[in-house]
Tab-separated table of C-alpha atoms in Angstrom:
chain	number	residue	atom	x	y	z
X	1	UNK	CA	0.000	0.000	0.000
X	2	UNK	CA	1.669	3.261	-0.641
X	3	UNK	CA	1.697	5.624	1.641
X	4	UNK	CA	-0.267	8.993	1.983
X	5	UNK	CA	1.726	11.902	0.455
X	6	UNK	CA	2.798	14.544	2.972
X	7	UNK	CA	0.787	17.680	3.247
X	8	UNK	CA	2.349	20.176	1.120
X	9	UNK	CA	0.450	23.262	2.479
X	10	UNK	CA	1.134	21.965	6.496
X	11	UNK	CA	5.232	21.864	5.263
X	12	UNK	CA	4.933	25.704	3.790
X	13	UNK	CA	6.539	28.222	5.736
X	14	UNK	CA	4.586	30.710	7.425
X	15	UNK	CA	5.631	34.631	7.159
X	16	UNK	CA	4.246	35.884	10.524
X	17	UNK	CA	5.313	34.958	13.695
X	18	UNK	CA	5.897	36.123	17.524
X	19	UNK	CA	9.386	35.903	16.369
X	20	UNK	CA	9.388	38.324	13.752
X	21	UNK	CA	7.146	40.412	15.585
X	22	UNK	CA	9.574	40.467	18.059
X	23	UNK	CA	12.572	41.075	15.670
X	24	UNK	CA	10.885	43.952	13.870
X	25	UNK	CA	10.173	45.785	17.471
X	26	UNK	CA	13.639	45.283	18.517
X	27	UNK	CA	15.412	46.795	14.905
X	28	UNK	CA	12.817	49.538	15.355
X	29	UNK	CA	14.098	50.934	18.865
X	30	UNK	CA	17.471	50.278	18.012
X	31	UNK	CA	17.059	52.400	14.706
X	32	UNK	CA	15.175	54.884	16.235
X	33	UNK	CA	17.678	55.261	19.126
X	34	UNK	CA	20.642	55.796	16.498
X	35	UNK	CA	18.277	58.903	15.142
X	36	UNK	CA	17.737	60.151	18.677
X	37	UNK	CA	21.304	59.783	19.498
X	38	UNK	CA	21.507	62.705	16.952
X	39	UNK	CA	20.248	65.486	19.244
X	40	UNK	CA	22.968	65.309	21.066
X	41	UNK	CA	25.123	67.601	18.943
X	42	UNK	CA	22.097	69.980	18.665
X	43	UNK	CA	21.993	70.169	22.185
X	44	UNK	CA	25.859	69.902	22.964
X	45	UNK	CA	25.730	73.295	21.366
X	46	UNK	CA	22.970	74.889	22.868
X	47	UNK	CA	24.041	74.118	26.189
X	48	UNK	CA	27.072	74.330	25.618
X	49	UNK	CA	28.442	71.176	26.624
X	50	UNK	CA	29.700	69.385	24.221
X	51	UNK	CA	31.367	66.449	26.094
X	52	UNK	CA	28.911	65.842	28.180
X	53	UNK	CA	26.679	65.550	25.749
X	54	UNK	CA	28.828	63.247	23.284
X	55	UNK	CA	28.719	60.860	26.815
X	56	UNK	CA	24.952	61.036	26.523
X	57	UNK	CA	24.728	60.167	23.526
X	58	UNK	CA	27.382	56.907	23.856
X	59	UNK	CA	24.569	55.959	26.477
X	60	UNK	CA	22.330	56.432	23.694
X	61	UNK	CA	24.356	54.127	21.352
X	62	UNK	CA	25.409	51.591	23.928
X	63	UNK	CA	21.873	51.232	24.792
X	64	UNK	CA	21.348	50.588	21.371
X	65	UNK	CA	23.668	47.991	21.311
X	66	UNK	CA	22.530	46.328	24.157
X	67	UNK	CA	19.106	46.005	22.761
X	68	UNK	CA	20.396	44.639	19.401
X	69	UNK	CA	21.939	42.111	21.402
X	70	UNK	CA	18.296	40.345	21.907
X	71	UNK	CA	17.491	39.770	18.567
X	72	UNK	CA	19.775	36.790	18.140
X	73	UNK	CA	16.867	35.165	20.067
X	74	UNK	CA	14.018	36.266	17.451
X	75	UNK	CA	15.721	36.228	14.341
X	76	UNK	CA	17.866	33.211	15.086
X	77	UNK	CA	15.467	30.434	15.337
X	78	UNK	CA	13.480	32.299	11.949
X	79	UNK	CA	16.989	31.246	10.430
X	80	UNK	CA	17.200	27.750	11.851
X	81	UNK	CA	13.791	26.579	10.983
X	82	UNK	CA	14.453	28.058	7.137
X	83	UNK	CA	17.837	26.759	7.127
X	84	UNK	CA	16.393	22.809	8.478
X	85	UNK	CA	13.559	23.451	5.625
X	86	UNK	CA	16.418	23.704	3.087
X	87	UNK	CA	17.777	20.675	3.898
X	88	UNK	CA	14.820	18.521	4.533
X	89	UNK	CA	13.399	19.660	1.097
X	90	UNK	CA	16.594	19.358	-1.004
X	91	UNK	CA	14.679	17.022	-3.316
X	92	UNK	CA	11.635	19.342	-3.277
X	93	UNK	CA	13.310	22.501	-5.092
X	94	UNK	CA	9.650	24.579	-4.735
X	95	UNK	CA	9.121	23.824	-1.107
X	96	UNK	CA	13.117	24.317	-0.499
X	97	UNK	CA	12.653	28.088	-2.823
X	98	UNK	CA	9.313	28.669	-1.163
X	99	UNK	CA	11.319	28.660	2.312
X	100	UNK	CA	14.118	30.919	0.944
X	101	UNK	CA	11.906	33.669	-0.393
X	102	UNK	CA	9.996	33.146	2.775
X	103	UNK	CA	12.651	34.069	5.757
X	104	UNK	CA	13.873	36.828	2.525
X	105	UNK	CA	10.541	38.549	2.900
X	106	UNK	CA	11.039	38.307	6.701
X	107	UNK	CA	14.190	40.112	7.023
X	108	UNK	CA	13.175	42.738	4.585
X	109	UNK	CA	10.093	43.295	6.853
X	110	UNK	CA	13.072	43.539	9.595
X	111	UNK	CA	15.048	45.877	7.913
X	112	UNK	CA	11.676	47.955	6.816
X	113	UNK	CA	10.741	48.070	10.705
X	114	UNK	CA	14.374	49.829	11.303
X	115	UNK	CA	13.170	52.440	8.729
X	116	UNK	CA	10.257	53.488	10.375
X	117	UNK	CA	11.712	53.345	14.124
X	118	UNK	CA	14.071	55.992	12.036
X	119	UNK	CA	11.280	57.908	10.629
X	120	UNK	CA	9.587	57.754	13.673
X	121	UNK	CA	12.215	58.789	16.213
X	122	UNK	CA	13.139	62.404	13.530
X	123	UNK	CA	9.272	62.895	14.077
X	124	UNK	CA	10.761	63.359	17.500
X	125	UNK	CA	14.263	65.110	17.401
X	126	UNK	CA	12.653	68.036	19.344
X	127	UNK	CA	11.771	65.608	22.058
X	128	UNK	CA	15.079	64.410	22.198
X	129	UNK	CA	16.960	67.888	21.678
X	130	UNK	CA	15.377	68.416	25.137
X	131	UNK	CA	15.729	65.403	26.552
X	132	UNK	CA	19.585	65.391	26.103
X	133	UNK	CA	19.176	69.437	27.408
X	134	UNK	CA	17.679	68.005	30.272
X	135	UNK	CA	20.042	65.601	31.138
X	136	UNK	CA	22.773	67.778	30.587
X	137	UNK	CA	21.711	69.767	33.015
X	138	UNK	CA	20.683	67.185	35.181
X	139	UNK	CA	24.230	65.501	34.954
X	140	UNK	CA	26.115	68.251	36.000
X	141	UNK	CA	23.845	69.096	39.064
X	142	UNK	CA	24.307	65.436	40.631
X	143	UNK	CA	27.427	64.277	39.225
X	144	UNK	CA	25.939	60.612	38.710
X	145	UNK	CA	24.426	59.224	35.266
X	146	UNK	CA	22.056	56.735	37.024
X	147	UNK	CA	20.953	60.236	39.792
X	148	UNK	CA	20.365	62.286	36.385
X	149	UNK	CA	18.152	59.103	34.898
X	150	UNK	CA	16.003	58.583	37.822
X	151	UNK	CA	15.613	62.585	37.704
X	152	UNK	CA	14.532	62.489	34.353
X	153	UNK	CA	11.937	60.087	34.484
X	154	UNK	CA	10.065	61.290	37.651
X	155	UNK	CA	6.579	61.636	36.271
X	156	UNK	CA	6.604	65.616	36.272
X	157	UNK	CA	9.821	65.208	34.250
X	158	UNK	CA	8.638	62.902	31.533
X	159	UNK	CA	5.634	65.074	31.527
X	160	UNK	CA	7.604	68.245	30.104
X	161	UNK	CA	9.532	66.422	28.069
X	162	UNK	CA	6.327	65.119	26.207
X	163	UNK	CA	5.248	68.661	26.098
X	164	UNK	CA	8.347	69.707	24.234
X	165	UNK	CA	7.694	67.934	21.294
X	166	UNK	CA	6.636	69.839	18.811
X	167	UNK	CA	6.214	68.610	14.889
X	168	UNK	CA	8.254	71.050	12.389
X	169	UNK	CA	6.073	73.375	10.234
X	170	UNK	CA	6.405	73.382	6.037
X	171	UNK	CA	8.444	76.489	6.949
X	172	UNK	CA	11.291	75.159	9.281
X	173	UNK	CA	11.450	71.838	7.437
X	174	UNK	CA	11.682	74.176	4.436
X	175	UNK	CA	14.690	76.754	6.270
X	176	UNK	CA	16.992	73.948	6.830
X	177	UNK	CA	19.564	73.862	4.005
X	178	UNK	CA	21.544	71.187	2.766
X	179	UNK	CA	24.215	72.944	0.885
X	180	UNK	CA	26.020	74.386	4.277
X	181	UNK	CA	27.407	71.423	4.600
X	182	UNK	CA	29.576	69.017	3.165
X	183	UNK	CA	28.293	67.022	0.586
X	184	UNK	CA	30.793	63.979	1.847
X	185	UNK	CA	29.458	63.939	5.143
X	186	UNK	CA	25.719	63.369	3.659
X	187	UNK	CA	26.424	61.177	1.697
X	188	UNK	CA	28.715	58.704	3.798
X	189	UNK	CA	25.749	59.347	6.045
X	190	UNK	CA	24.028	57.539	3.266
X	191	UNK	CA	25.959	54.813	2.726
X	192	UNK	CA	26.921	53.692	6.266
X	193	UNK	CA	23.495	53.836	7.461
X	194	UNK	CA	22.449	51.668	4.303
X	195	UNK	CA	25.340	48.636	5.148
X	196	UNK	CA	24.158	49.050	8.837
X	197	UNK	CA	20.581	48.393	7.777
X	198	UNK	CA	21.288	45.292	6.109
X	199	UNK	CA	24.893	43.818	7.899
X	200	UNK	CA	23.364	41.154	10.107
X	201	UNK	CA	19.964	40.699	7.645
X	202	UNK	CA	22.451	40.007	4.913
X	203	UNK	CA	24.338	37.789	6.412
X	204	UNK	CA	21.499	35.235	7.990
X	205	UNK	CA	19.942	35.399	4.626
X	206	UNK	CA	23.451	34.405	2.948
X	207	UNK	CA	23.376	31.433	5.543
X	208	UNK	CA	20.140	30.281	4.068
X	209	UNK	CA	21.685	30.717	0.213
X	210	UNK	CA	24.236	28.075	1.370
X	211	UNK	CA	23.444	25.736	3.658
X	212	UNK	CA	27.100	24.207	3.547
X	213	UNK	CA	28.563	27.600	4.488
X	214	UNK	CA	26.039	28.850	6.909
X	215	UNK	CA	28.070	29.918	10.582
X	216	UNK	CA	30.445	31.558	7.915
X	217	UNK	CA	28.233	33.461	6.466
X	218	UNK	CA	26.596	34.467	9.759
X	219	UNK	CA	29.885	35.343	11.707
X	220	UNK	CA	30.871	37.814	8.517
X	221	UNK	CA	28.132	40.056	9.728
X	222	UNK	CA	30.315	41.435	12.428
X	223	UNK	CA	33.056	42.285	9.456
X	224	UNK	CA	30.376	43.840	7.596
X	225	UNK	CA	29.346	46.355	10.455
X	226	UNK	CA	32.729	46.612	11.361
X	227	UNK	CA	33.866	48.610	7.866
X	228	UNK	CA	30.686	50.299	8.449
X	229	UNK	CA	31.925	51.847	11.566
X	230	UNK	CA	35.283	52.477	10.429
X	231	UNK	CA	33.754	54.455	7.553
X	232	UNK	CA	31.383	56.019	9.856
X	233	UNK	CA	34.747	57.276	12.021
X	234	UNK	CA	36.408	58.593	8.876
X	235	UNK	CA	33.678	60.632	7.292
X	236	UNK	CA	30.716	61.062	8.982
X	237	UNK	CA	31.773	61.579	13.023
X	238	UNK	CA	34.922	63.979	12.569
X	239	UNK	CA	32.846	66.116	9.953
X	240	UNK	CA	30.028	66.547	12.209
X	241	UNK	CA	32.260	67.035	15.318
X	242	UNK	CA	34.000	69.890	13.220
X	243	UNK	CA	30.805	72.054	12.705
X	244	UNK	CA	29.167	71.172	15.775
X	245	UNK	CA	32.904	72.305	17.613
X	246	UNK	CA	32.432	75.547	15.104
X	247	UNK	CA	29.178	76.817	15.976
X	248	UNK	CA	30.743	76.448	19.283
X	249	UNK	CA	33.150	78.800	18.243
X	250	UNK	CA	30.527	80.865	16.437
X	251	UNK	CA	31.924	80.176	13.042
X	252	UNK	CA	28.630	78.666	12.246
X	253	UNK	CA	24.956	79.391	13.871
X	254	UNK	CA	22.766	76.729	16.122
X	255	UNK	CA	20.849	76.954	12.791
X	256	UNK	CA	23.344	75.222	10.662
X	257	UNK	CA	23.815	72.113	13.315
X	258	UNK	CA	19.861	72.098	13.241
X	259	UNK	CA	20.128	71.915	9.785
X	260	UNK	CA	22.856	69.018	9.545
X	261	UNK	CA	21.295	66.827	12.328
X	262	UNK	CA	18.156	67.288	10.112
X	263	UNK	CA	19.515	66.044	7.287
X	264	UNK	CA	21.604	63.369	9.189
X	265	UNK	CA	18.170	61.796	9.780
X	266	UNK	CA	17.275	62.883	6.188
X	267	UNK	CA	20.282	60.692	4.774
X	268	UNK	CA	20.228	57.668	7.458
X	269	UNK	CA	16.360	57.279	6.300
X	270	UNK	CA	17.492	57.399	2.905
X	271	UNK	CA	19.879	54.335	3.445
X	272	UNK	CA	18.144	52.676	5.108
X	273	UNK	CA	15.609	52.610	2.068
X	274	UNK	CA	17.826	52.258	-0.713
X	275	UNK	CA	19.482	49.267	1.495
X	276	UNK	CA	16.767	46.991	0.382
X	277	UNK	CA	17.252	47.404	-2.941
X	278	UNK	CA	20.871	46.402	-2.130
X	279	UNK	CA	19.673	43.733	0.013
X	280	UNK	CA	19.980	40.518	-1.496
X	281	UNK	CA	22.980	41.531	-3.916
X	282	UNK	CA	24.890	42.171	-0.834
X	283	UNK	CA	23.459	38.241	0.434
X	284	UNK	CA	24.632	36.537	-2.418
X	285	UNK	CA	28.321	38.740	-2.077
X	286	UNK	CA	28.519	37.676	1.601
X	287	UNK	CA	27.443	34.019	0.413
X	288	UNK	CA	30.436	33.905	-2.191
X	289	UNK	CA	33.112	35.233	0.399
X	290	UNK	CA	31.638	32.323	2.725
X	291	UNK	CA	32.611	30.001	-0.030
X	292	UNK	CA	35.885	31.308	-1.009
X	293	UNK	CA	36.617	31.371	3.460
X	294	UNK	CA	35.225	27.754	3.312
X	295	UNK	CA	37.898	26.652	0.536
X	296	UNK	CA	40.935	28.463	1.526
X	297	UNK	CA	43.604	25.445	2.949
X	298	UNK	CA	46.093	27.334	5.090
């Protein structure tokens, strides 16, 4: 007797899940912190304070980090159970496709989610202009970053610094200029915050290509990031240190750092779009390095 063929629609993959859920909330606060993070310049200058608020805003970053370091538990098992699929279904070359384009769509919903915790959190610069203002001030009175954090969000606190935010008119979006500033520095701006979009998506998606190369492919996602920050440090951090440290100076108005940590969160939005059209070009790159890696004899 032969047996009952297996149920093709119960072996599909699924696209939603509480893990990509979770993954897409993660990338969105981490995304949106990096935007926030950008205040800090605005409000190094306005209070004057420019260390202080550069520490602030490695808080920010580190924060940002730390959060990013939780999504190895949502997005991982999203690449195990597409990577097994791969392999059970190598005979089935739909099925085994099916699950590829599958956890693709997933991590471009990922990456998408980063984009709008971006587009979200420039909705909010004022918000955060003041909160790093705030915490400036708060710093300096009590000496102690954890004192000036439980200042900050005493109800009363959090209360004014809802009540700062305040969405830009046609008018101010319109006053802020791009062409005071250096067109390098927007558009490294560009394309670091497009590789940083798509470093670790990439390289999970690359691990799926392959299935013989996969923890390659996965570990070079650290590489990835890592000549992302070390173009970030060349082009984009000194430049905007120099005018923020000029309007300091008064060589250049609070105006012009308004206008370049506007168009900082212009730029980082803009790569973070054009990274998905990037996306999977930059998977099958990372899946050909794995190979070469993988057949290198040393």
């Amino acid at each position: 007797m032969t047996p009952p063929s297996p149920d093709l629609h119960a072996l599909a993959p699924v696209l939603w899940s509480g893990r990509l859920i979770g993954a897409m909330v993660i990338t969105f606060i981490v995304q949106g912190l990096t935007i926030g993070a950008y205040a800090a310049r605005l409000a190094g200058v306005q209070t004057k304070r420019i260390a202080t608020s550069i520490s602030l805003f490695n808080l920010f970053v580190t924060t940002g980090r730390l959060a990013n370091l939780f999504m190895v538990f949502f997005i991982g098992p999203l690449s195990d159970a597409a990577g097994n699929a791969v392999v059970t279904f190598q005979r089935n070359p739909a099925l085994s496709a099916a699950w590829q384009h599958t956890f693709e769509v997933q991590l471009r919903l990922i990456v998408l989610a980063g984009t709008l915790g971006m587009l979200f959190s420039a909705l909010l610069l004022p918000m955060f202009t003041y909160l790093f203002r705030r915490g400036v001030h708060s710093f300096e009175a009590r000496g102690s970053v954890p004192h000036a954090l439980a200042q900050l969000f005493k109800p009363s606190n959090l209360r004014d610094v809802f009540r700062s935010q305040r969405l830009p008119s046609l008018a101010q979006i319109q006053s802020f200029s791009w062409r005071i500033l250096p067109r390098r520095l927007l558009i490294f701006n560009t394309l670091v915050m497009g590789v940083y979009a798509i470093g670790v998506q990439a390289s999970f998606l690359a691990s799926v290509l392959d299935i013989h190369v996969a923890r390659t492919a996965i570990s070079l996602s650290g590489v990835i990031n890592g000549i992302g920050t070390i173009c970030f440090t060349l082009f984009v951090d000194p430049t905007s240190s120099m005018i923020t440290d000029q309007a300091i100076h008064g060589k250049r108005t609070v105006e012009e750092v308004r206008s370049m940590v506007f168009y900082l969160a212009v730029t980082a939005i803009v790569g973070s779009l054009l990274s998905q059209l990037i996306f999977y070009p930059a998977a099958v790159v990372i899946e050909y390095v794995a190979r070469f890696a993988g057949h290198v004899h040393l």
